[in-house]
Each structure stands twice: as structure tokens, then as C-alpha cells.
């Protein structure tokens, strides 16, 4: 189906909101309307929609009778899972309702349901049943593969299998929650045995997160042509990684403690509907690469399944903060560096009958551009720590240091369209316990 | 702490129940009292305790005022998570209360709260937030390692790191739920490219499951000396595996679709308290093996942290079933083939600050004995399919076939103690979709 690849009046670039701050807002103009879970100061979490620098309280809208019954019930949840589980046409109905409410000056009275975002706490929006991380950034796979396996960077399965592995759901935190530098085992190359201590090679990974919508029953694969119906929205994901732990522990069953100590997401779910104008053709595979296997190949997906999204990573060090400085950009690159589309990873995940549920989170894996100005991790930027990068204030970084804040951002843009953003994914590193 | 390693009156071998079928019951005598989630015919799931061939309805006990307030609240849950999250002393209080109720003939009126187990449906007892599978069966690691990496069966990290990886929580099902043979990619050795189809190397894995109790806050490791306080109980786990998918997909990030299509658990949680009489010393490591690193080494754990538990795998083929036959045993071996104790895998999992939550499930990984009569998977028994085993009725098996039912069982025994069991973990394989 995937008719959310089509645009409608909610995407009209001429549409404006009576919420003044929405006009020209870099992330949340009226064309976006992302869904999240927020607490106004001192109150319990509730579902809301970001508009400019405000948040619309959907529970209050439901209680005021502004939403049809099914949407009202889903919007009264203490997490967004029921909302994500709605069929795509009902999610779109919610978008249309909220768009009308916030654009038509006749509804200015709904200002009573707005909160200043700056006064609210944002939460992980869903109860994440399962979190899966993929590895679809082919330039990242090449860069990292070269460091772990110099003779064999890209394994023979890479161009056939959207490589993924299960991650830890419990340690996913919303933007703003600091993380502790983890303790763990690492084996220095010259040592006979591993040592235990704080990671010396803490890294970030710039990823896109994908929120699963309705999902499938156990034993029933999702055909690629229907995969888009199960993509509810997007966020940013920082898959914090301890590279020294990873190198020692990852064989034969994959990364574990190197990546499950904390992962940070941007708290707003930018819906699949909001992304409609920013759909684009999946870039052609390089000459000589195999065609995707039939269960991963769909003409609609090839024509519209990629995202015109630019991803960025920024760094604010303690010294920069103390000097009153602003973050510096570490990298910037397009989401088209994904070798597989979001729909392909969804179809692959369910191809063996594995059941996906509303509120499950998928990570794309680090998305690096082909050149170093778009590398999505310090491991790549510093070539495994061997060539530390120099920051404008003279500091250098091989890996992330205590007091550093990593900030991920992403914006979607297309000719004649109002650009939208995913909001910030930010966290500061605290010293080891 | 870990004072649940001590026995008390609830373990007295002379203790009997007024529930007649409990006496001499292979799994559920009064000394066991496992916790589960069951539906009496047509009714909503509720928490219960197995006693002989009956189930005691703990919600009904709570409603009848038979439990103190905190336990009553936890026992009214629609899943067991709150109960598992109670401190160990409160779990023990529940055990004492239920033991008294079911042993003292003065409480025979509680028979009104019993259901015939045969008339009930048993469910996955907890909402499993995260599921992690380990790899602590060293003979299994050697056997499988030899097939995947003939020159390098046991990797250098194995004796330092309790190797584990995250699994899929959504596809865990209770004993009795059939599974569909999954579709997926496999690459025949002689082919240039992978093919897609039903797995041709479906296997079972005989594992012990560990239910997590209170758990830890994110960023706060669990010291090994306290790890036992966070082990709420045990079950059996069949980690169904598609060996052909696994060989093709598992590098570099570990198993994914080869193992997440369905996992089967025995539905009863045999509590850590019930296992107290069956604690034993962890066998000494072979000469030349390194000592566990300090964060994994505790004298109490070494002295009492292993389990006197015998694990078995049985097979009932379609032909045997049609002939009115009974299952045949494929293997039998001791849980002491675990290279790491349950407490060591808990402490390791949380050592980087990763938060464990009540109702999380850990698998030990396949537990194989050193000799083939105790190998815990067909891949080992048939040496990678090369030497199919012959069953008493003349059938042969290299891997699991459609219509086969795999049944896992385990019993704990110790001198002078009443033996207890974990109940059955059983599932039948249905043809691919």
C-alpha cells in the first residue's frame, strides 16, 4: 500500500500555524507534527505533538472531545505504543486533525492545551519491546571492517543480507540523560590477559532510528511491498560503543557489553506521513553488486523508499562549554549512504516469521558518507584512534572524553518543501563509577 | 547475602501436602512450589503455583485475604513481573505462606482455589523486557566451534568473558505452542550466491533459563557477591536454531534470523529458594585455565553457586506418534558443564552498568556434557549433519524434521532431599509457510 508516500494538504508549504514559533522552526514547523511523550513540570507523562517551541497535549485534546474515539483512546495512553499500532490511515487521520487544529485560527482556543517545550521533560516515547540494530551504512561497514579485519573489510554476506543483531531495550534513554563511562574487559594487544577498567575508546555512532507500527503475527512474514505500512516513524539514535570492549568480546556472537550500557534517542517520533515529501529513489547499486533477493526487492520501494535526510554529529567539550562556546560539527552526510532501505530491513527482519510489535525500535547502524567529512563515528574520523582529530579550539579527540557532549541532528529537505527536523539527540559523558 | 542458599522447613523431605498428587510427583512436590501464569478454561491469565497435578490460584488466595498486602498486590498482577521484583525475603515469605497452606490439613478449604492443571493453559509468565542468551556450556562451545572454525574452536576470550548476546523477546512462547519452520537465506557451499527457502538444518538447543529478580539501576553494576539476590528462578529454554541461516548470516554481528523465529520455555518458574538444597560447588577449572577476573570471583559463589540439575532432551517423531509410541531420549547431562555460574553471568551482564529488570530472561546457552550421550543439540549429535543418529524405530535424524516434537526436561536431586523438576518444555515443528 504505502500511500503515505503521497503528499497532501498537511504538507502544503504555504500552511502556517497560529503557534507563532512554528513558522520557520528548523525542526517542528506545522508540516512536521512529531509525536512524543512528555511531562509538564511535575505532572505524569502524556502524549503530545511538537509544534515550534510548544507541545500540544493530546491527552487534553482527547479529554476535550477534539478527537474521534479510537484516536482519543490511543492518545490517552501512558506510552505511544497503542498509537503506533494504529493502521496507517488512522495515524494519518490524527495528523490531519492536529494539522487542522494548529493551522486554523478558529481553533486558537486550543492554546490552552499547549505547554512550553522548555518547561517539559521528554521521555522515551514507547515501551520498547525489542530493539534491533542493523549495519546498513556501507561506508561505515567498510571503514570499521578495515580496522577489525584489514584483509576482509566487507564480508561476503553483506550485499545479500541486511546484517542486524538484537540490542538492549532497557538501557535506551531519551536525549538529555547523561551516561556513565562503562567499566569492562579489554585486552591490550601487548598483554597476555585482559584488564578491567573504564573504556579507553568510548565512541558515538550516528544512526537513524525506526519506530515500528502495527507489525506482524509470529510466523507471518511481512512482504516487502507492505513493509512501509509497518514503519510508524523515525528518530535519531546514538549507539554509544566501547570499541576496546567490542574488539575483545565480539567473537563469535557479536557485540554485547560494548553497546548495551546506554543508547540515546531523540524523543520525537517524526512520522512516516511527515516524511512523505522527502521520499526519493534508492540510489542504484554499484556496478557488479548483486540485485536484492526477490523478498527484498519491490519497484515502489526502489523508486520511493530512500530518505532525503541529512545527518549531522556535533561535539561540545567541557572546555568549550566553560568558555561559553557552541558545539562544533564533526560530520555531515546523507541518509542515502544506507545500502538497504528502511523497508528492506523491516521485510528482512520479519522474513523468518519473527514478529515485530508496535513500539519496537530498529537502528539503521552508523550512517557514514564516503568521505571523512561525513564519517559517523570517531573510530572512523580518527582512523581507530591513530590520527586524532583537532578541534577549532586546539583540543584533539581520538575518542569521546568525560564531559564531552555528543549532539546528533537531522533535517529532511526537498525542492519546494518546508524542511523538517528530527530534533536533538544529545547526551553528556560522565566519569566511570 | 544470598541466604536463599540455605534450606529451611519448606524443604523438609518429610513435608507432605493434602493435595494427594503432590506426593511423589516428579516435578512439583510440595518442596518445589513453582510460580507461573495460567488461564483456567475460558478465564483471563492469573498467577498460580503448581502443586502435583493442580494449580493454586494466587489471585484467589489474595482476594480471600490469605496473603499479606504486599504479596497480595503482586499476586494480583496479570504477569509475574511485580512478584519477581520483590526482594528475596518477600519471595521467601510467599513460599512459606503457600507451603503452610498446602501442607497443613487445617487449610484443606483452600482446595476451592485449585484447578486441574490439565484443564488450564499456561503462558509465558512475565512480560520479558529483555532476553539475553549466553554461551556457558563449554563442551557445546567446543563442539560447535569446531564445526564453524575447525582450526579455532574456542576463541581466546572464552575463559575470561562469559560470552553472551541479546536475543529476541517477542518470539518467546510457552511450552506447547508449535513453531513454523522458518524461511531464510542460506548459502550452499558449492553455490556462488545464497538461496531463499525453508531451513534445511533446523535444530534445538537444550538450555537453562534464568529469570531475573529485582535487578539494578542503569549505571550501577551488580557485585558478584550480590548477584544471587537478583536471580528469581529457573526454567528450561529451547533456543531453536536454523544452522544454515546462522552459518551465512552470523558474521560479524552474531546470530539474528537463525534464532529469533521462536524460542520455547517451560512455563513454570522454579524459584531460587526451591533450588536451595540443590546448590553445589562450582567444579574446579581445568589445570592451566585462568582464574575468573576479580569482578566474577566470589568464594560463596564458587562454594555454592552451581546447580545439581540433570538436563534431558527427548524426541517424539510423527511416525512414533502415529504408532502410539513414547518419546525417545536424545541426551542427558549435568548442569555442571556450565563454565560460568548463573551468578557470574548476572554480574558480568551488569558489570558495565547495563540495567537488568524483573522478568528479564537469560539463557545459559546449550549445556552439553563432555560425551555424546549428553550433547545438547542435533548439530553436535550428528556432527554437523554428517553422521545422522538412528532412532530405536529405525528412523534417522541429522536435524529436526516437520512433525517432530522436542521435549526438554530437568530434575534437581541431592542426597536426602526430595527431587524436584522444572516441568516440560515441549514444541512441535510445523511445515514452512
PDB file of C-alpha atoms in Angstrom, chain B residues 4 7-17 19 21-36 48-54 56 58 91-100 102-103 208 211 232-236 266-278 308-309 409-413 417-424:
ATOM      1  CA  UNK B   4      18.469 -18.475  49.786  1.00  0.00           C
ATOM      2  CA  UNK B   7      17.443 -24.641  53.393  1.00  0.00           C
ATOM      3  CA  UNK B   8      14.527 -24.389  55.802  1.00  0.00           C
ATOM      4  CA  UNK B   9      11.334 -26.193  56.815  1.00  0.00           C
ATOM      5  CA  UNK B  10       9.814 -25.774  53.324  1.00  0.00           C
ATOM      6  CA  UNK B  11      12.495 -28.145  52.016  1.00  0.00           C
ATOM      7  CA  UNK B  12      11.952 -30.817  54.705  1.00  0.00           C
ATOM      8  CA  UNK B  13      11.780 -34.166  52.904  1.00  0.00           C
ATOM      9  CA  UNK B  14       9.137 -35.319  55.387  1.00  0.00           C
ATOM     10  CA  UNK B  15       6.791 -32.476  54.395  1.00  0.00           C
ATOM     11  CA  UNK B  16       3.657 -33.625  52.562  1.00  0.00           C
ATOM     12  CA  UNK B  17       0.666 -31.890  51.030  1.00  0.00           C
ATOM     13  CA  UNK B  19      -3.048 -32.281  47.592  1.00  0.00           C
ATOM     14  CA  UNK B  21      -0.976 -35.850  43.613  1.00  0.00           C
ATOM     15  CA  UNK B  22       1.917 -33.841  45.056  1.00  0.00           C
ATOM     16  CA  UNK B  23       3.329 -36.871  46.858  1.00  0.00           C
ATOM     17  CA  UNK B  24       5.948 -38.450  44.663  1.00  0.00           C
ATOM     18  CA  UNK B  25       5.276 -36.026  41.797  1.00  0.00           C
ATOM     19  CA  UNK B  26       8.360 -35.991  39.567  1.00  0.00           C
ATOM     20  CA  UNK B  27       8.297 -32.222  39.098  1.00  0.00           C
ATOM     21  CA  UNK B  28       6.011 -30.491  41.555  1.00  0.00           C
ATOM     22  CA  UNK B  29       6.026 -31.976  45.070  1.00  0.00           C
ATOM     23  CA  UNK B  30       5.385 -29.573  47.950  1.00  0.00           C
ATOM     24  CA  UNK B  31       9.129 -28.880  48.161  1.00  0.00           C
ATOM     25  CA  UNK B  32       9.027 -27.132  44.745  1.00  0.00           C
ATOM     26  CA  UNK B  33       6.087 -24.646  44.512  1.00  0.00           C
ATOM     27  CA  UNK B  34       6.986 -23.003  41.179  1.00  0.00           C
ATOM     28  CA  UNK B  35       5.276 -19.810  40.051  1.00  0.00           C
ATOM     29  CA  UNK B  36       3.506 -19.421  36.739  1.00  0.00           C
ATOM     30  CA  UNK B  48      -0.541 -19.562  40.269  1.00  0.00           C
ATOM     31  CA  UNK B  49       1.646 -22.159  41.947  1.00  0.00           C
ATOM     32  CA  UNK B  50       1.984 -25.731  40.659  1.00  0.00           C
ATOM     33  CA  UNK B  51       1.350 -28.480  43.227  1.00  0.00           C
ATOM     34  CA  UNK B  52       1.228 -32.056  41.913  1.00  0.00           C
ATOM     35  CA  UNK B  53      -1.238 -32.055  39.025  1.00  0.00           C
ATOM     36  CA  UNK B  54      -3.079 -28.985  40.344  1.00  0.00           C
ATOM     37  CA  UNK B  56      -3.199 -22.983  43.180  1.00  0.00           C
ATOM     38  CA  UNK B  58      -2.768 -16.987  43.901  1.00  0.00           C
ATOM     39  CA  UNK B  91       9.574 -14.021  47.767  1.00  0.00           C
ATOM     40  CA  UNK B  92      10.579 -16.393  50.550  1.00  0.00           C
ATOM     41  CA  UNK B  93       7.674 -15.170  52.668  1.00  0.00           C
ATOM     42  CA  UNK B  94       5.340 -16.122  49.821  1.00  0.00           C
ATOM     43  CA  UNK B  95       6.957 -19.551  49.621  1.00  0.00           C
ATOM     44  CA  UNK B  96       6.463 -20.080  53.354  1.00  0.00           C
ATOM     45  CA  UNK B  97       2.850 -18.956  53.193  1.00  0.00           C
ATOM     46  CA  UNK B  98       1.998 -21.219  50.268  1.00  0.00           C
ATOM     47  CA  UNK B  99       3.925 -24.135  51.771  1.00  0.00           C
ATOM     48  CA  UNK B 100       1.952 -23.818  55.001  1.00  0.00           C
ATOM     49  CA  UNK B 102      -0.753 -26.620  51.042  1.00  0.00           C
ATOM     50  CA  UNK B 103       0.788 -28.797  53.781  1.00  0.00           C
ATOM     51  CA  UNK B 208      18.599 -23.477  31.250  1.00  0.00           C
ATOM     52  CA  UNK B 211      14.504 -15.314  35.495  1.00  0.00           C
ATOM     53  CA  UNK B 232      14.438 -15.153  40.940  1.00  0.00           C
ATOM     54  CA  UNK B 233      14.203 -18.600  39.389  1.00  0.00           C
ATOM     55  CA  UNK B 234      14.788 -21.050  36.576  1.00  0.00           C
ATOM     56  CA  UNK B 235      13.083 -22.646  33.580  1.00  0.00           C
ATOM     57  CA  UNK B 236      14.029 -24.691  30.533  1.00  0.00           C
ATOM     58  CA  UNK B 266       8.891 -24.245  30.198  1.00  0.00           C
ATOM     59  CA  UNK B 267       6.201 -22.073  31.787  1.00  0.00           C
ATOM     60  CA  UNK B 268       6.924 -22.667  35.480  1.00  0.00           C
ATOM     61  CA  UNK B 269       9.439 -20.524  37.350  1.00  0.00           C
ATOM     62  CA  UNK B 270      11.218 -22.818  39.776  1.00  0.00           C
ATOM     63  CA  UNK B 271      12.327 -20.297  42.354  1.00  0.00           C
ATOM     64  CA  UNK B 272      15.850 -19.766  43.566  1.00  0.00           C
ATOM     65  CA  UNK B 273      14.506 -20.677  47.022  1.00  0.00           C
ATOM     66  CA  UNK B 274      13.233 -24.045  45.790  1.00  0.00           C
ATOM     67  CA  UNK B 275      16.698 -24.783  44.368  1.00  0.00           C
ATOM     68  CA  UNK B 276      18.460 -24.149  47.698  1.00  0.00           C
ATOM     69  CA  UNK B 277      19.022 -27.855  48.549  1.00  0.00           C
ATOM     70  CA  UNK B 278      20.490 -28.464  45.102  1.00  0.00           C
ATOM     71  CA  UNK B 308      22.810 -30.246  40.903  1.00  0.00           C
ATOM     72  CA  UNK B 309      20.470 -30.399  37.959  1.00  0.00           C
ATOM     73  CA  UNK B 409      13.157 -31.868  30.963  1.00  0.00           C
ATOM     74  CA  UNK B 410      15.308 -31.268  34.030  1.00  0.00           C
ATOM     75  CA  UNK B 411      15.378 -32.569  37.574  1.00  0.00           C
ATOM     76  CA  UNK B 412      17.335 -31.487  40.615  1.00  0.00           C
ATOM     77  CA  UNK B 413      18.388 -34.070  43.135  1.00  0.00           C
ATOM     78  CA  UNK B 417      16.278 -34.453  49.503  1.00  0.00           C
ATOM     79  CA  UNK B 418      13.017 -34.743  47.616  1.00  0.00           C
ATOM     80  CA  UNK B 419      13.836 -34.319  43.943  1.00  0.00           C
ATOM     81  CA  UNK B 420      12.081 -31.516  42.044  1.00  0.00           C
ATOM     82  CA  UNK B 421      11.661 -30.813  38.341  1.00  0.00           C
ATOM     83  CA  UNK B 422      11.363 -27.833  36.030  1.00  0.00           C
ATOM     84  CA  UNK B 423       8.354 -29.225  34.124  1.00  0.00           C
ATOM     85  CA  UNK B 424       8.253 -29.810  30.399  1.00  0.00           C
TER      86      UNK B 424
END
